[in-house]
């Protein structure tokens, strides 16, 4: 992971792009790239999307990478450790979605009984 | 990273949520979470966003984690190694954005001179 | 429509919000509101989404309104007539998607045969 | 407006696309098009975005139209009158954002003092 972060930094700094990469612009870019990823599955059913992903792994990998690059960069400039943030969020989510009440149910926690 | 993937899988499988997590639904969720991250910076200037992120690191970390969790899960179910995908995309981007032509310029590669 | 635009302007100007509503911030807000609309259908199948929309018309109407308000405001401050823009775009789309080649097919025009 | 709705319906029905246009797929498409609109202003300051919009009115009009078309279609199939929904939402927002407490301030209503 440290090596990945270093590569992302180097790519940005070689081009002197840090001046554009404030948290807001990075969040904007994450949303734009997320939509490009979503576009791969536009109009498809869940099943068709699964088939498409299996047959177009490289295309999906590229769009995932685009989101991930800006996400890692945003975490990096704000001093956030992504893997630690994930662990901590999963623990929080575990309280919001207790296993016994959320098993097999996709309901949002605010509507859980 | 393997440990992070294992935690995400366990969280999902404990709740029997794999049935909902096809590539399309995960891409939809990535977009939704990306927008929640962006909402933190809504109406702010780049500078104000930087200040907000510094003062609200935990809030930003949580939203980054939400995007990252679904992104890692999508990569996992489609057999994609996120870090390899990033390396490979950075190499591709390096060709689209040659250092000498893109330094200090935020222009999209299709419009680069 | 003119009355709707006038109401949106008045709401904004009564609060002296024009200073925040530049085209970029409005586009950011359109994306955020679009994601809130999408969240209503998160994890649902197309059929379930149809049922949800029928049973929660007011909720859906509110989220549609949130997107529409910022969209109309963006058009207004850039001097764009939304209905004229729609007519003109439908004509352009009609050339990209000729009836005989796109009937019953959801393929993107760049991939149409 | 009735004429605009009729044109949107005709475009869809000539191509037999109603089968794909359930509320979820339309909400997905609204998000995708919203991101394409946002991409026009990616990396720009608010001021630069204003200049760009003035100089590229047709480009902006096309992206606004793309969002509007799917939004109007979603409202149409769920029996929602967009202009009525806007009026009703503006009234609701007026209560969430009282003039005297929100003037000149971009704070979200949940954080308003």
XYZ file of C-alpha atoms in Angstrom:
452
model
C 0.000 0.000 0.000
C 2.836 2.417 0.845
C 4.318 1.716 -2.572
C 0.943 2.447 -4.233
C 0.640 5.744 -2.380
C 4.184 6.661 -3.419
C 3.395 5.964 -7.089
C 0.236 8.101 -6.967
C 2.159 10.971 -5.355
C 4.945 10.743 -7.906
C 2.496 10.755 -10.839
C 0.846 13.902 -9.461
C 4.034 15.703 -8.503
C 5.824 14.967 -11.803
C 2.997 16.972 -13.412
C 2.839 19.642 -10.706
C -0.859 18.906 -10.184
C -0.969 19.245 -6.407
C -2.213 22.828 -6.870
C -5.499 21.467 -8.356
C -5.875 18.531 -5.961
C -7.573 20.071 -2.940
C -10.105 17.880 -1.049
C -13.101 19.343 -2.886
C -11.665 18.820 -6.357
C -10.625 15.284 -5.430
C -14.124 14.518 -4.094
C -15.585 15.921 -7.330
C -13.249 13.659 -9.311
C -14.166 10.600 -7.216
C -17.850 11.236 -8.032
C -17.109 11.658 -11.742
C -15.060 8.446 -11.892
C -17.674 6.565 -9.835
C -20.254 7.535 -12.466
C -18.010 6.254 -15.255
C -17.757 2.945 -13.416
C -21.538 2.894 -13.026
C -21.985 3.655 -16.728
C -20.491 0.232 -17.540
C -23.617 -1.324 -16.012
C -26.207 1.250 -17.196
C -29.495 -0.365 -18.368
C -28.229 -3.831 -17.357
C -29.860 -6.152 -14.828
C -27.728 -7.342 -11.906
C -27.195 -10.632 -13.709
C -26.179 -8.973 -16.989
C -23.818 -6.720 -15.021
C -22.167 -9.803 -13.512
C -21.681 -11.318 -16.964
C -20.372 -8.037 -18.370
C -17.845 -7.699 -15.530
C -16.593 -11.254 -16.073
C -16.135 -10.648 -19.803
C -14.671 -7.132 -19.509
C -12.409 -7.423 -16.501
C -9.815 -4.989 -17.814
C -12.405 -2.272 -18.509
C -13.867 -2.694 -15.002
C -10.356 -2.734 -13.478
C -9.534 0.583 -15.150
C -12.636 2.317 -13.835
C -12.101 0.895 -10.337
C -8.506 2.164 -10.484
C -9.642 5.663 -11.458
C -11.874 5.900 -8.376
C -9.225 4.321 -6.144
C -6.432 6.667 -7.254
C -8.327 9.830 -6.296
C -9.656 8.212 -3.125
C -6.165 7.218 -1.961
C -4.868 10.660 -2.857
C -7.625 12.357 -0.842
C -6.861 10.121 2.140
C -3.146 10.821 1.725
C -3.436 14.628 1.718
C -5.783 14.608 4.702
C -3.579 12.244 6.711
C -6.037 9.348 6.713
C -4.991 5.674 6.673
C -7.554 4.042 4.357
C -7.238 0.539 5.795
C -7.572 1.788 9.352
C -10.576 3.910 8.309
C -12.185 0.799 6.794
C -11.635 -1.295 9.935
C -13.051 1.445 12.102
C -16.088 1.970 9.803
C -16.830 -1.768 9.672
C -16.947 -1.819 13.480
C -19.335 1.134 13.481
C -21.499 -0.480 10.784
C -21.598 -3.711 12.791
C -23.412 -1.786 15.529
C -25.787 -0.129 13.052
C -26.522 -3.465 11.385
C -26.659 -6.159 14.102
C -26.379 -9.593 12.456
C -29.615 -10.921 13.912
C -31.723 -8.004 12.674
C -30.157 -7.407 9.269
C -29.517 -10.931 7.983
C -30.788 -11.313 4.431
C -32.403 -7.857 4.530
C -31.175 -4.835 2.557
C -33.132 -2.271 4.604
C -31.281 0.900 5.667
C -30.382 0.879 9.376
C -32.657 3.850 10.082
C -35.597 1.686 8.972
C -34.489 -1.580 10.632
C -36.898 -3.090 13.153
C -4.798 -5.569 2.242
C -5.710 -9.280 2.327
C -6.822 -8.808 5.919
C -8.996 -5.822 4.901
C -10.623 -7.833 2.116
C -11.283 -10.676 4.562
C -12.982 -8.293 7.021
C -15.217 -6.833 4.291
C -16.213 -10.312 3.112
C -16.972 -11.442 6.649
C -19.127 -8.375 7.353
C -21.145 -9.066 4.197
C -21.433 -12.831 4.655
C -22.405 -12.636 8.339
C -25.452 -10.688 7.110
C -26.068 -12.842 4.031
C -25.857 -9.751 1.820
C -23.998 -11.273 -1.120
C -27.342 -11.768 -2.864
C -27.734 -7.951 -3.139
C -24.093 -7.204 -3.972
C -23.913 -7.736 -7.724
C -21.554 -5.436 -9.690
C -24.344 -3.027 -10.659
C -25.653 -2.581 -7.115
C -22.101 -2.116 -5.829
C -21.378 0.507 -8.511
C -24.633 2.273 -7.563
C -23.529 2.233 -3.911
C -20.065 3.572 -4.770
C -21.732 6.523 -6.538
C -24.057 7.173 -3.600
C -21.202 7.099 -1.084
C -19.010 9.253 -3.345
C -21.780 11.877 -3.302
C -21.941 11.764 0.505
C -18.199 12.390 0.600
C -18.643 15.287 -1.845
C -21.464 16.710 0.282
C -18.926 17.425 3.049
C -17.397 20.041 0.748
C -20.595 21.367 -0.882
C -20.615 25.187 -1.289
C -17.020 25.416 0.040
C -14.029 26.819 -1.827
C -11.016 24.546 -2.265
C -9.312 26.344 0.606
C -12.326 26.021 2.925
C -12.561 22.339 1.999
C -8.925 21.872 3.046
C -9.616 23.525 6.378
C -12.793 21.488 6.903
C -10.950 18.231 6.168
C -8.200 19.101 8.651
C -10.737 19.892 11.372
C -13.095 16.974 10.653
C -10.704 14.148 9.892
C -12.920 11.449 11.384
C -15.967 12.516 9.353
C -13.890 12.527 6.148
C -12.316 9.170 7.069
C -15.761 7.607 7.478
C -16.969 8.752 4.076
C -13.727 7.653 2.409
C -14.146 4.254 4.092
C -17.720 3.895 2.788
C -16.555 4.389 -0.797
C -13.507 2.154 -0.281
C -15.487 -0.738 1.226
C -17.816 -1.072 -1.779
C -14.956 -0.477 -4.201
C -12.845 -3.240 -2.662
C -15.846 -5.548 -2.607
C -16.568 -4.921 -6.287
C -12.922 -5.630 -7.142
C -13.031 -8.749 -4.983
C -16.120 -10.303 -6.609
C -14.827 -9.568 -10.113
C -11.375 -11.000 -9.385
C -9.537 -7.689 -9.669
C -6.432 -6.803 -7.627
C -6.955 -3.106 -6.804
C -3.278 -2.274 -6.299
C -2.275 -3.958 -9.555
C -5.143 -2.154 -11.340
C -3.843 1.155 -9.971
C -0.263 0.481 -11.117
C -1.465 -0.488 -14.546
C -3.769 2.564 -14.844
C -1.013 4.948 -13.736
C 1.189 3.612 -16.533
C -1.607 4.127 -19.039
C -2.279 7.641 -17.703
C 1.428 8.450 -17.984
C 1.117 7.954 -21.744
C -2.082 10.022 -21.962
C -0.508 12.789 -19.892
C 3.171 13.124 -20.886
C 5.010 15.125 -18.231
C 6.294 17.782 -20.602
C 2.860 18.567 -22.063
C 0.727 18.364 -18.934
C 2.924 19.973 -16.272
C 0.954 22.521 -14.288
C -2.059 22.157 -16.623
C -5.371 20.549 -15.648
C -6.601 20.121 -19.243
C -8.170 16.763 -20.173
C -5.870 14.637 -22.333
C -8.254 14.794 -25.295
C -7.715 18.576 -25.337
C -3.948 18.569 -24.635
C -1.763 20.259 -27.235
C -42.085 27.538 -16.374
C -41.337 31.268 -16.111
C -43.210 31.293 -12.808
C -41.146 28.322 -11.559
C -37.882 30.058 -12.495
C -39.073 33.207 -10.710
C -39.830 31.242 -7.529
C -36.391 29.570 -7.569
C -34.683 32.948 -8.050
C -36.676 34.514 -5.244
C -35.877 31.675 -2.830
C -32.159 32.077 -3.557
C -32.100 35.880 -3.514
C -34.131 36.176 -0.291
C -31.265 34.270 1.336
C -28.474 36.061 -0.548
C -27.156 32.724 -1.818
C -26.232 33.789 -5.351
C -22.651 34.241 -4.139
C -22.375 30.439 -3.592
C -24.307 29.398 -6.714
C -21.665 29.471 -9.440
C -21.972 26.835 -12.205
C -19.488 24.466 -10.546
C -21.198 24.525 -7.142
C -24.584 24.033 -8.808
C -23.262 21.069 -10.826
C -21.824 19.601 -7.598
C -25.235 20.026 -5.940
C -27.050 18.414 -8.887
C -24.762 15.354 -8.509
C -25.364 15.197 -4.747
C -29.145 15.440 -5.146
C -29.112 12.907 -8.007
C -27.388 10.454 -5.641
C -30.043 11.046 -2.973
C -32.699 10.228 -5.563
C -30.766 7.098 -6.520
C -30.474 6.081 -2.867
C -34.258 5.575 -2.769
C -33.760 2.611 -5.116
C -30.444 1.277 -3.711
C -30.348 -2.559 -3.521
C -33.766 -2.810 -5.216
C -34.534 -4.579 -8.492
C -36.167 -2.543 -11.263
C -39.507 -4.065 -10.341
C -39.120 -3.317 -6.623
C -38.097 0.239 -7.523
C -41.313 0.631 -9.524
C -43.364 -0.557 -6.575
C -41.466 1.685 -4.158
C -42.019 4.745 -6.389
C -45.758 4.024 -6.618
C -46.047 3.709 -2.833
C -43.746 6.642 -1.958
C -44.681 9.221 -4.551
C -44.131 12.192 -2.257
C -40.615 11.046 -1.286
C -39.695 10.546 -4.938
C -41.268 13.902 -5.879
C -39.122 15.682 -3.274
C -35.879 14.195 -4.549
C -36.817 14.911 -8.170
C -37.582 18.507 -7.146
C -34.177 18.883 -5.466
C -32.378 17.910 -8.674
C -34.709 20.033 -10.814
C -34.307 23.177 -8.705
C -30.507 23.266 -9.085
C -30.725 22.238 -12.735
C -33.149 25.053 -13.558
C -31.007 27.496 -11.611
C -27.880 26.467 -13.494
C -29.703 26.884 -16.810
C -31.037 30.255 -15.654
C -27.667 31.746 -14.682
C -26.020 30.529 -17.910
C -28.847 31.861 -20.101
C -30.064 28.427 -21.239
C -33.728 27.652 -22.007
C -34.162 24.105 -20.636
C -37.083 23.144 -22.878
C -35.303 24.385 -25.992
C -32.148 22.518 -24.900
C -34.201 19.324 -24.520
C -35.783 19.659 -27.980
C -32.413 20.287 -29.557
C -30.790 17.352 -27.684
C -33.604 14.959 -28.659
C -32.992 15.847 -32.301
C -29.284 15.169 -31.898
C -29.984 11.881 -30.086
C -32.366 10.845 -32.874
C -29.371 10.900 -35.264
C -27.147 8.984 -32.822
C -29.881 6.400 -32.236
C -31.686 5.762 -35.551
C -34.984 3.995 -34.843
C -34.271 1.018 -37.075
C -30.910 0.228 -35.455
C -31.729 0.941 -31.811
C -35.257 -0.446 -31.417
C -35.478 -2.646 -28.331
C -31.712 -2.386 -27.746
C -30.065 -0.503 -24.881
C -26.587 -0.449 -26.447
C -24.660 2.858 -26.344
C -24.544 4.576 -29.748
C -20.766 4.181 -29.983
C -21.297 0.406 -29.941
C -24.376 0.274 -32.220
C -24.052 -1.792 -35.381
C -44.041 21.485 -20.742
C -46.737 19.045 -21.946
C -45.204 19.251 -25.413
C -41.730 18.512 -23.984
C -43.045 15.468 -22.111
C -44.753 14.250 -25.291
C -41.495 14.536 -27.262
C -39.557 12.600 -24.609
C -42.186 9.856 -24.585
C -42.220 9.619 -28.378
C -38.412 9.374 -28.556
C -38.475 6.504 -26.046
C -41.448 4.674 -27.509
C -40.219 4.907 -31.124
C -37.225 2.885 -29.908
C -39.216 0.551 -27.641
C -37.023 1.562 -24.677
C -39.727 1.682 -22.006
C -38.721 -1.849 -20.973
C -35.334 -0.513 -19.756
C -36.650 2.710 -18.217
C -37.785 1.624 -14.749
C -37.314 4.164 -11.910
C -34.011 2.643 -10.784
C -32.429 2.668 -14.234
C -33.632 6.236 -14.789
C -32.176 7.339 -11.429
C -28.890 5.636 -12.374
C -28.918 7.516 -15.690
C -29.660 10.843 -13.989
C -26.582 10.300 -11.777
C -24.403 9.406 -14.767
C -25.517 12.458 -16.751
C -25.147 14.703 -13.682
C -21.513 13.566 -13.463
C -20.949 14.383 -17.145
C -22.283 17.866 -16.478
C -19.977 18.168 -13.462
C -17.017 16.991 -15.546
C -17.261 20.203 -17.603
C -16.160 22.092 -14.480
C -13.671 19.536 -13.068
C -10.497 21.172 -11.658
C -11.897 24.673 -12.322
C -12.511 27.368 -9.714
C -16.044 28.767 -9.451
C -14.918 31.793 -11.443
C -13.315 29.702 -14.191
C -16.468 27.579 -14.328
C -18.528 30.728 -14.881
C -16.253 31.789 -17.736
C -16.314 28.293 -19.250
C -20.134 28.174 -19.128
C -20.400 31.571 -20.850
C -18.023 30.489 -23.622
C -19.420 26.957 -24.058
C -23.145 27.499 -23.711
C -24.098 24.787 -26.192
C -21.963 22.159 -24.446
C -23.490 23.063 -21.073
C -27.008 23.105 -22.604
C -26.528 19.568 -23.930
C -25.450 18.172 -20.574
C -28.289 19.987 -18.776
C -30.708 18.525 -21.334
C -29.404 14.986 -20.736
C -30.123 15.245 -17.017
C -33.494 16.945 -17.622
C -34.710 14.338 -20.127
C -34.282 11.421 -17.712
C -35.600 13.479 -14.801
C -38.785 14.422 -16.677
C -39.202 10.827 -17.801
C -38.879 9.532 -14.239
C -41.458 12.071 -13.065
C -43.728 11.127 -15.961
C -43.729 7.373 -15.302
C -44.298 7.877 -11.566
C -47.144 10.349 -12.113
C -45.301 13.350 -10.674
C -45.811 16.924 -11.911
C -42.273 18.400 -11.793
C -43.339 22.027 -11.482
C -45.785 21.239 -8.694
C -43.079 19.161 -6.948
C -40.707 22.149 -7.173
C -43.255 24.583 -5.706
C -44.018 22.207 -2.886
C -40.299 21.560 -2.160
C -39.493 25.287 -2.152
C -42.176 25.806 0.501
C -40.704 22.993 2.590
C -37.179 24.381 2.144
C -38.403 27.826 3.201
C -39.249 26.340 6.606
C -35.908 24.510 6.851
C -34.024 27.656 5.874
C -35.760 30.678 7.476
C -34.569 33.845 5.754
C -33.340 35.522 8.940
C -31.150 32.574 9.982
C -29.766 31.509 6.616
C -29.097 34.809 4.854
C -25.629 34.820 3.340
C -24.783 31.490 4.994
C -24.341 28.187 3.137
C -24.631 25.995 6.246
C -26.835 22.885 5.991
C -30.139 23.307 7.837
C -29.258 20.557 10.334
C -26.312 22.731 11.458
C -28.100 26.103 11.398
C -28.212 28.023 14.666
